[in-house]
Short mmCIF file of N, CA and C in Angstrom, two decimals:
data_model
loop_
_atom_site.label_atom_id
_atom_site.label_comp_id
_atom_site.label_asym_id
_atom_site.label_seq_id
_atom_site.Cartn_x
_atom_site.Cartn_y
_atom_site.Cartn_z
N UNK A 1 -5.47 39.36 -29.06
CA UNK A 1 -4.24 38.99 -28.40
C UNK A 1 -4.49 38.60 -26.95
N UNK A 2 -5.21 39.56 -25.82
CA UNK A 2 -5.80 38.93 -24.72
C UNK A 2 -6.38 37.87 -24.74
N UNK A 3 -7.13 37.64 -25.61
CA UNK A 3 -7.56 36.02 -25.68
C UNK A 3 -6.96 34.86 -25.93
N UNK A 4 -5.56 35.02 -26.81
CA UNK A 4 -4.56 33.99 -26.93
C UNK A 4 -4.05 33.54 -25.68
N UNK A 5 -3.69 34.93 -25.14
CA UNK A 5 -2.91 34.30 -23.69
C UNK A 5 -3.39 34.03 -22.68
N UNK A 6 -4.94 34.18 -22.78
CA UNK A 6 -6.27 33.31 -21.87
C UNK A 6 -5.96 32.07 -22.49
N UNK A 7 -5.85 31.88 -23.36
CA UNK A 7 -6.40 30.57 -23.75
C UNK A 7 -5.05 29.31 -23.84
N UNK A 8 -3.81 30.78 -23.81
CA UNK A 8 -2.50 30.02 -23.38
C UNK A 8 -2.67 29.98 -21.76
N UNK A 9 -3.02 30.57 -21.01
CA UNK A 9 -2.25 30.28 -19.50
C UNK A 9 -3.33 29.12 -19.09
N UNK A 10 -4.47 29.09 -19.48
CA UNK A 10 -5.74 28.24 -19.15
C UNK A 10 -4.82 26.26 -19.41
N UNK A 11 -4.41 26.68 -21.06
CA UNK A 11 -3.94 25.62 -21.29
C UNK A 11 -2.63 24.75 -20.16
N UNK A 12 -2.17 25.98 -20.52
CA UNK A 12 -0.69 25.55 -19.21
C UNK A 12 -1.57 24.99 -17.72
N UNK A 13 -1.82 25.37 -17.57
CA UNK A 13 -2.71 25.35 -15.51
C UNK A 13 -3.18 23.81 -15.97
N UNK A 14 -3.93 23.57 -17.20
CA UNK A 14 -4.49 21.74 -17.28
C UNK A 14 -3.09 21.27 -17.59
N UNK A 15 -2.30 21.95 -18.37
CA UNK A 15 -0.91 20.76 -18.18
C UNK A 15 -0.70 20.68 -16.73
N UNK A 16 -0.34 21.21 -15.87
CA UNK A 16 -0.06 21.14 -14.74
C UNK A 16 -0.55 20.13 -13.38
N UNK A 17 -2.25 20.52 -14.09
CA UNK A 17 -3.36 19.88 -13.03
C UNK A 17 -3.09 18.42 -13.41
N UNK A 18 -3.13 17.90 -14.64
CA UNK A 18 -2.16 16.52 -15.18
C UNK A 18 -1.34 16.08 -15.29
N UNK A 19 -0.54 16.67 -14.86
CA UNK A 19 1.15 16.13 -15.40
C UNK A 19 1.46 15.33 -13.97
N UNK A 20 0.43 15.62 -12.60
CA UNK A 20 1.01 14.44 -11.58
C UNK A 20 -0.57 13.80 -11.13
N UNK A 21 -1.74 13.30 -11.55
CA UNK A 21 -2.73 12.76 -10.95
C UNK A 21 -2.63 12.70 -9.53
N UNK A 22 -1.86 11.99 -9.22
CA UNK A 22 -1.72 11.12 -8.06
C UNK A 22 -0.78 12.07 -6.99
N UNK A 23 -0.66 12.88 -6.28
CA UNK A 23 -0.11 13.58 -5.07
C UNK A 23 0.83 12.70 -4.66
N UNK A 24 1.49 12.91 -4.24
CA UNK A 24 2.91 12.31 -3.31
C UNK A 24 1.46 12.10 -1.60
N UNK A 25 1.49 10.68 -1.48
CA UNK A 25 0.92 10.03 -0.13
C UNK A 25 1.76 11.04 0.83
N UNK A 26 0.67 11.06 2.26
CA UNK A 26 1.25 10.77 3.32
C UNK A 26 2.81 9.79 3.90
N UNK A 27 2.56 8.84 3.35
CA UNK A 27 3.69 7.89 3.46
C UNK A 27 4.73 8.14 2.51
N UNK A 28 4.98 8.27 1.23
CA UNK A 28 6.27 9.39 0.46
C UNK A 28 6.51 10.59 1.34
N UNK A 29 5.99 11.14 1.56
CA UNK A 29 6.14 12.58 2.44
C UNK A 29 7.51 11.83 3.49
N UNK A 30 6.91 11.25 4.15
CA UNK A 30 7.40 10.50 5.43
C UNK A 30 8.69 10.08 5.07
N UNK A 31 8.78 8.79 3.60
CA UNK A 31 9.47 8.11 3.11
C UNK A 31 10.86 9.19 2.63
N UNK A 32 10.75 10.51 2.24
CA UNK A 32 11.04 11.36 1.98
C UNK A 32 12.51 12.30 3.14
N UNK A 33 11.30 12.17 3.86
CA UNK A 33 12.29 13.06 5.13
C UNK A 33 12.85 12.06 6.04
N UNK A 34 12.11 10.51 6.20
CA UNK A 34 13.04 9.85 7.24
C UNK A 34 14.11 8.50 6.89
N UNK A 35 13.55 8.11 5.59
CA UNK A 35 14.32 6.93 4.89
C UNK A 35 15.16 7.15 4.15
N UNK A 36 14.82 8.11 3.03
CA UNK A 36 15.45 8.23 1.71
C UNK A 36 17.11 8.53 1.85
N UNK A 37 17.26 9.10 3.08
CA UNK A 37 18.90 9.33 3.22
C UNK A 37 20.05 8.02 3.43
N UNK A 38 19.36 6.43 3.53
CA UNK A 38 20.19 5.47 3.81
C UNK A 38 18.99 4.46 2.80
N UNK A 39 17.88 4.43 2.20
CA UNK A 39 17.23 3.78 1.15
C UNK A 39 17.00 4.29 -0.09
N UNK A 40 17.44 5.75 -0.39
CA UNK A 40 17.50 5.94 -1.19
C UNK A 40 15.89 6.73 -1.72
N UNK A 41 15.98 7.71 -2.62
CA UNK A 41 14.97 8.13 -3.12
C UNK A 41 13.70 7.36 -3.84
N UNK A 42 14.68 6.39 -4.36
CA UNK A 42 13.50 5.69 -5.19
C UNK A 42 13.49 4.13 -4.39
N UNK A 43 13.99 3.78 -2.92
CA UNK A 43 13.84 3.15 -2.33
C UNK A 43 14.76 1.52 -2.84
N UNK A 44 16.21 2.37 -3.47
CA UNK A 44 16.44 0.86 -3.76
C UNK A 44 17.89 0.74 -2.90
N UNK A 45 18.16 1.61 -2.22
CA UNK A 45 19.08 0.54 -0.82
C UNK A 45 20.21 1.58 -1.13
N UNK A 46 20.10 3.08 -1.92
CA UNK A 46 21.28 3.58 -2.24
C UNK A 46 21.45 4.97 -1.86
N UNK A 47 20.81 5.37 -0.82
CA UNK A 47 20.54 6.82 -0.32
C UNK A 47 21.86 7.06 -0.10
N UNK A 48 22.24 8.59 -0.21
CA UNK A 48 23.73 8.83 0.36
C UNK A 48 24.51 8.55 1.52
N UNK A 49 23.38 8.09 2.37
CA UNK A 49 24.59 7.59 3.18
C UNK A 49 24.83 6.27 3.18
N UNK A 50 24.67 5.17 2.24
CA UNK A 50 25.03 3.85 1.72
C UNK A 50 26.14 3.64 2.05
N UNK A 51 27.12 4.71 1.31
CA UNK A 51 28.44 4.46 1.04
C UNK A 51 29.02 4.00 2.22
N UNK A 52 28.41 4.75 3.56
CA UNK A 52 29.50 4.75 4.43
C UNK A 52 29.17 4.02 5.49
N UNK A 53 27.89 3.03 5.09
CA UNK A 53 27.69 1.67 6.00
C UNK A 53 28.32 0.42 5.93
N UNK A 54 28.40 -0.34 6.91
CA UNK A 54 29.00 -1.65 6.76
C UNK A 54 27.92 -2.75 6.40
N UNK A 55 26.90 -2.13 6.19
CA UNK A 55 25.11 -3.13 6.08
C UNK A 55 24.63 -2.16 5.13
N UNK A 56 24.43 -3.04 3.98
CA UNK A 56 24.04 -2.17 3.10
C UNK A 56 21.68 -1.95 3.16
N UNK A 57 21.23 -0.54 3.32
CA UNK A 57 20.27 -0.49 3.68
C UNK A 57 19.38 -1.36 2.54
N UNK A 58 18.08 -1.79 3.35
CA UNK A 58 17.24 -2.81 2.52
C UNK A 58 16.98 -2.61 1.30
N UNK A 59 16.62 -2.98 0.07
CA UNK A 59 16.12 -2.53 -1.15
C UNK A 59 14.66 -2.67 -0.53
N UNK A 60 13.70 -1.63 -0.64
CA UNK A 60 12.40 -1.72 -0.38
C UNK A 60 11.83 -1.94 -1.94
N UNK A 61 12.89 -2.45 -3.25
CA UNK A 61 12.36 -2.21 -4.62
C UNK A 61 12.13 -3.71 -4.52
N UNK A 62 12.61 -4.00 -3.89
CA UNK A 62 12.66 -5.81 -4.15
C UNK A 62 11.76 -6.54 -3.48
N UNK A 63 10.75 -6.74 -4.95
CA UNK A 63 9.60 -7.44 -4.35
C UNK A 63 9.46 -8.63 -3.30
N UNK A 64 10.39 -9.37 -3.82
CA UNK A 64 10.33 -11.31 -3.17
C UNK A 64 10.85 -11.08 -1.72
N UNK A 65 12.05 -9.65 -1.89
CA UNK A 65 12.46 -9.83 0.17
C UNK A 65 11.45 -9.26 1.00
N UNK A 66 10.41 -8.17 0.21
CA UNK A 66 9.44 -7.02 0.30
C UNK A 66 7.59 -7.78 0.93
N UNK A 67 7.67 -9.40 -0.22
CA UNK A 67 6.53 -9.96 0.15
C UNK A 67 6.58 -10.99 1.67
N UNK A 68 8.31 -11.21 1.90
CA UNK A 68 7.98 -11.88 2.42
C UNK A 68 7.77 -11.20 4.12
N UNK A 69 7.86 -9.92 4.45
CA UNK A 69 7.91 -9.04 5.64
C UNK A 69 6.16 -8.69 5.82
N UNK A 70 5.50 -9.25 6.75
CA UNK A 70 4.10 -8.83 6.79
C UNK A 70 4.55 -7.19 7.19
N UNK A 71 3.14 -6.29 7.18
CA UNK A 71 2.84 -5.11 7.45
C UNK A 71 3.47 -5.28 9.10
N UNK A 72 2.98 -6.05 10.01
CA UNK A 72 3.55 -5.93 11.15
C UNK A 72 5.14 -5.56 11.63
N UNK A 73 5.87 -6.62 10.85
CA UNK A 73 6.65 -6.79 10.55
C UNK A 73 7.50 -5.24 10.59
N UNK A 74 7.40 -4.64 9.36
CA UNK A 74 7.67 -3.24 8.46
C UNK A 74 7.30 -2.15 9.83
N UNK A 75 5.92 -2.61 10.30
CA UNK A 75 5.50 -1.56 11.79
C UNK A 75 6.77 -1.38 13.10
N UNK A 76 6.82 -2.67 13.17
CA UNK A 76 7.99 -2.51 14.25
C UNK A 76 9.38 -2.42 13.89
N UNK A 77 9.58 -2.87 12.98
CA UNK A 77 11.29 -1.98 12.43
C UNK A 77 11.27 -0.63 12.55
N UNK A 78 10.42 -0.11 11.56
CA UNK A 78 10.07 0.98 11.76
C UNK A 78 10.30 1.78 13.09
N UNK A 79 8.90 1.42 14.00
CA UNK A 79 8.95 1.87 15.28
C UNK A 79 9.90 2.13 16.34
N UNK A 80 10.07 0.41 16.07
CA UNK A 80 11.47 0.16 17.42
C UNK A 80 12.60 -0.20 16.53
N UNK A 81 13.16 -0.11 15.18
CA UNK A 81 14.42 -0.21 14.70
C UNK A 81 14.64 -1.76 14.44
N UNK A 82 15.71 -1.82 13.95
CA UNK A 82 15.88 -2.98 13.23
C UNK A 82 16.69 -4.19 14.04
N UNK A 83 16.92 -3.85 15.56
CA UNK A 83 17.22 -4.44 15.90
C UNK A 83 16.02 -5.56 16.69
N UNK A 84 15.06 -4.73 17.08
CA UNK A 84 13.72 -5.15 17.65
C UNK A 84 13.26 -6.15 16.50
N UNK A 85 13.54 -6.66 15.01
CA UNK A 85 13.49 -7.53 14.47
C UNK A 85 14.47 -8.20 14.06
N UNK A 86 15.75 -8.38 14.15
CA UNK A 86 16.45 -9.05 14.18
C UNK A 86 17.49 -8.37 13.05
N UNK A 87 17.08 -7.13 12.82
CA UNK A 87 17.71 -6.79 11.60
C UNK A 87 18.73 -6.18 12.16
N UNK A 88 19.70 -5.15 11.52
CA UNK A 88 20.99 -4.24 11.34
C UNK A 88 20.25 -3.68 12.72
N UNK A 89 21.45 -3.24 13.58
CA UNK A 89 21.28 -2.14 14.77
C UNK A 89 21.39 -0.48 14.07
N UNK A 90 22.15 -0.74 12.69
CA UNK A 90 22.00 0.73 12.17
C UNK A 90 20.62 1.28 11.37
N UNK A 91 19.48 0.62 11.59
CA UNK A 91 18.03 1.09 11.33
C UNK A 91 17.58 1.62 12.87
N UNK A 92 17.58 2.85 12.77
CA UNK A 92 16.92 3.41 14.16
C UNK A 92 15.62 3.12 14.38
N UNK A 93 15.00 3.68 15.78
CA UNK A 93 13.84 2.95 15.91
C UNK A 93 13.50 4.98 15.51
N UNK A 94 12.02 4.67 15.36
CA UNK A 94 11.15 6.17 14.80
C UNK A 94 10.17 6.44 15.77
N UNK A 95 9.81 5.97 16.74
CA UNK A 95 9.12 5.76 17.60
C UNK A 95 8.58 6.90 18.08
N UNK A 96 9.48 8.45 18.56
CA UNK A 96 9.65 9.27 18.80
C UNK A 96 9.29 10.31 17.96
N UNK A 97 9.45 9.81 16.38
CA UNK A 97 9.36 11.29 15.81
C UNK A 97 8.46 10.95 14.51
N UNK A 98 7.41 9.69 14.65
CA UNK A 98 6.38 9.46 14.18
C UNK A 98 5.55 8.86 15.09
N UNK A 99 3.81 9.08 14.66
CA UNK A 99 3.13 8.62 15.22
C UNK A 99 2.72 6.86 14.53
N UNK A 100 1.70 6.27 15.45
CA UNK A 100 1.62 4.85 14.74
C UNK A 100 0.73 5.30 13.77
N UNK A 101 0.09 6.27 13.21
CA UNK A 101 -0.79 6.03 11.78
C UNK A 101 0.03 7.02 11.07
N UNK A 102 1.00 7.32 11.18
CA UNK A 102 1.85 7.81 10.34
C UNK A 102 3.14 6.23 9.72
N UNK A 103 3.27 5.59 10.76
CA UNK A 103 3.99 4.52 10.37
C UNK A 103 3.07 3.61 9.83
N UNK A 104 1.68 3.84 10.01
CA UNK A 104 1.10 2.91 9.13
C UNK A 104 0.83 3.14 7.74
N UNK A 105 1.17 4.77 7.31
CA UNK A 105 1.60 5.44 6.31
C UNK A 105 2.46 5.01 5.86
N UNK A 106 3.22 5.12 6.22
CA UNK A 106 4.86 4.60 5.27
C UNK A 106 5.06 2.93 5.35
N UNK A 107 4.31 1.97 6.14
CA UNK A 107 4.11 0.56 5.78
C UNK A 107 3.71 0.65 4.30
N UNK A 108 2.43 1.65 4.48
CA UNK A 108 1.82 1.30 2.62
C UNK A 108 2.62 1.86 1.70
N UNK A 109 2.84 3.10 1.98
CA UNK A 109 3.99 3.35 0.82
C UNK A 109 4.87 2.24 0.77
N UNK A 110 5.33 1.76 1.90
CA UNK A 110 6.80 0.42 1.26
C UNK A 110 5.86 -0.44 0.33
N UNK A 111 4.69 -0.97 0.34
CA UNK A 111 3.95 -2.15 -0.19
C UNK A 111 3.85 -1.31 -1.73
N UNK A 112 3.50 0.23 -1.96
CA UNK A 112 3.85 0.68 -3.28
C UNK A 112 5.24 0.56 -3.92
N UNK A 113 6.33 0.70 -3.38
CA UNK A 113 7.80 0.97 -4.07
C UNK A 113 7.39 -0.74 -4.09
N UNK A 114 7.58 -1.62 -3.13
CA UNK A 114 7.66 -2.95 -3.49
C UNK A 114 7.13 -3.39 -4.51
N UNK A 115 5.82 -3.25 -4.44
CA UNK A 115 5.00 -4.66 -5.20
C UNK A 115 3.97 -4.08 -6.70
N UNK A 116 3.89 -2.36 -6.69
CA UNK A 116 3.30 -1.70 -7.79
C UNK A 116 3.84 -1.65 -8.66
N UNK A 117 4.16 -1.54 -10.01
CA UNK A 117 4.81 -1.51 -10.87
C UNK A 117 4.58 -0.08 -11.56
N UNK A 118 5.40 0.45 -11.86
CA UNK A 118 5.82 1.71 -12.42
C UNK A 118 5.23 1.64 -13.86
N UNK A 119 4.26 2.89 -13.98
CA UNK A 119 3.60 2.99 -15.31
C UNK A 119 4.44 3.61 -16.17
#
């Protein structure tokens, strides 16, 4: 009987160690605590506070608006807000409460929600 439930908890711990390969990035982490509340969790423009904008936040799912923003681009919205690119004044700038290789973190995560395709 001790050996069943060795050989059960052993089993469970490899479901576990497999069931996510891939860790949540640096940049999800980020994407997580500073976007997801006006882009939404899965980054498609519908975070809870959507409802109560007059500019609806970017779809970061959408490849073709997604390819055409270089990394630079994505850096300084980011940084200095969306007005510093011509975008919505309601994208704050992050400047303050990320560093630049942390925003160069969450550039790549946007280039994942954009342009990777979901297995």
């Amino acid at each position: 009987m001790k050996n069943t439930v060795q050989v059960l908890a052993l089993l469970m711990l490899s479901c576990i160690a497999f069931a996510d390969p891939e860790p949540d990035s640096p940049g999800q982490k980020l994407y997580t605590v500073y976007c997801s509340q006006c882009h939404g969790l899965e980054g498609d423009g519908f975070g809870v506070n959507a409802a109560d904008m007059d500019i609806l936040p970017k779809d970061h799912t959408d490849t073709d608006e997604m390819v055409s923003r270089t990394d630079e681009d994505l850096f300084k919205a980011i940084k200095f807000g969306g007005k510093a690119v011509g975008k919505s004044i309601l994208m704050p700038n992050w400047d303050g409460n990320m560093t630049d290789a942390e925003i160069d973190a969450l550039v790549a995560y946007l280039r994942v929600l954009c342009c990777e395709e979901a297995d």
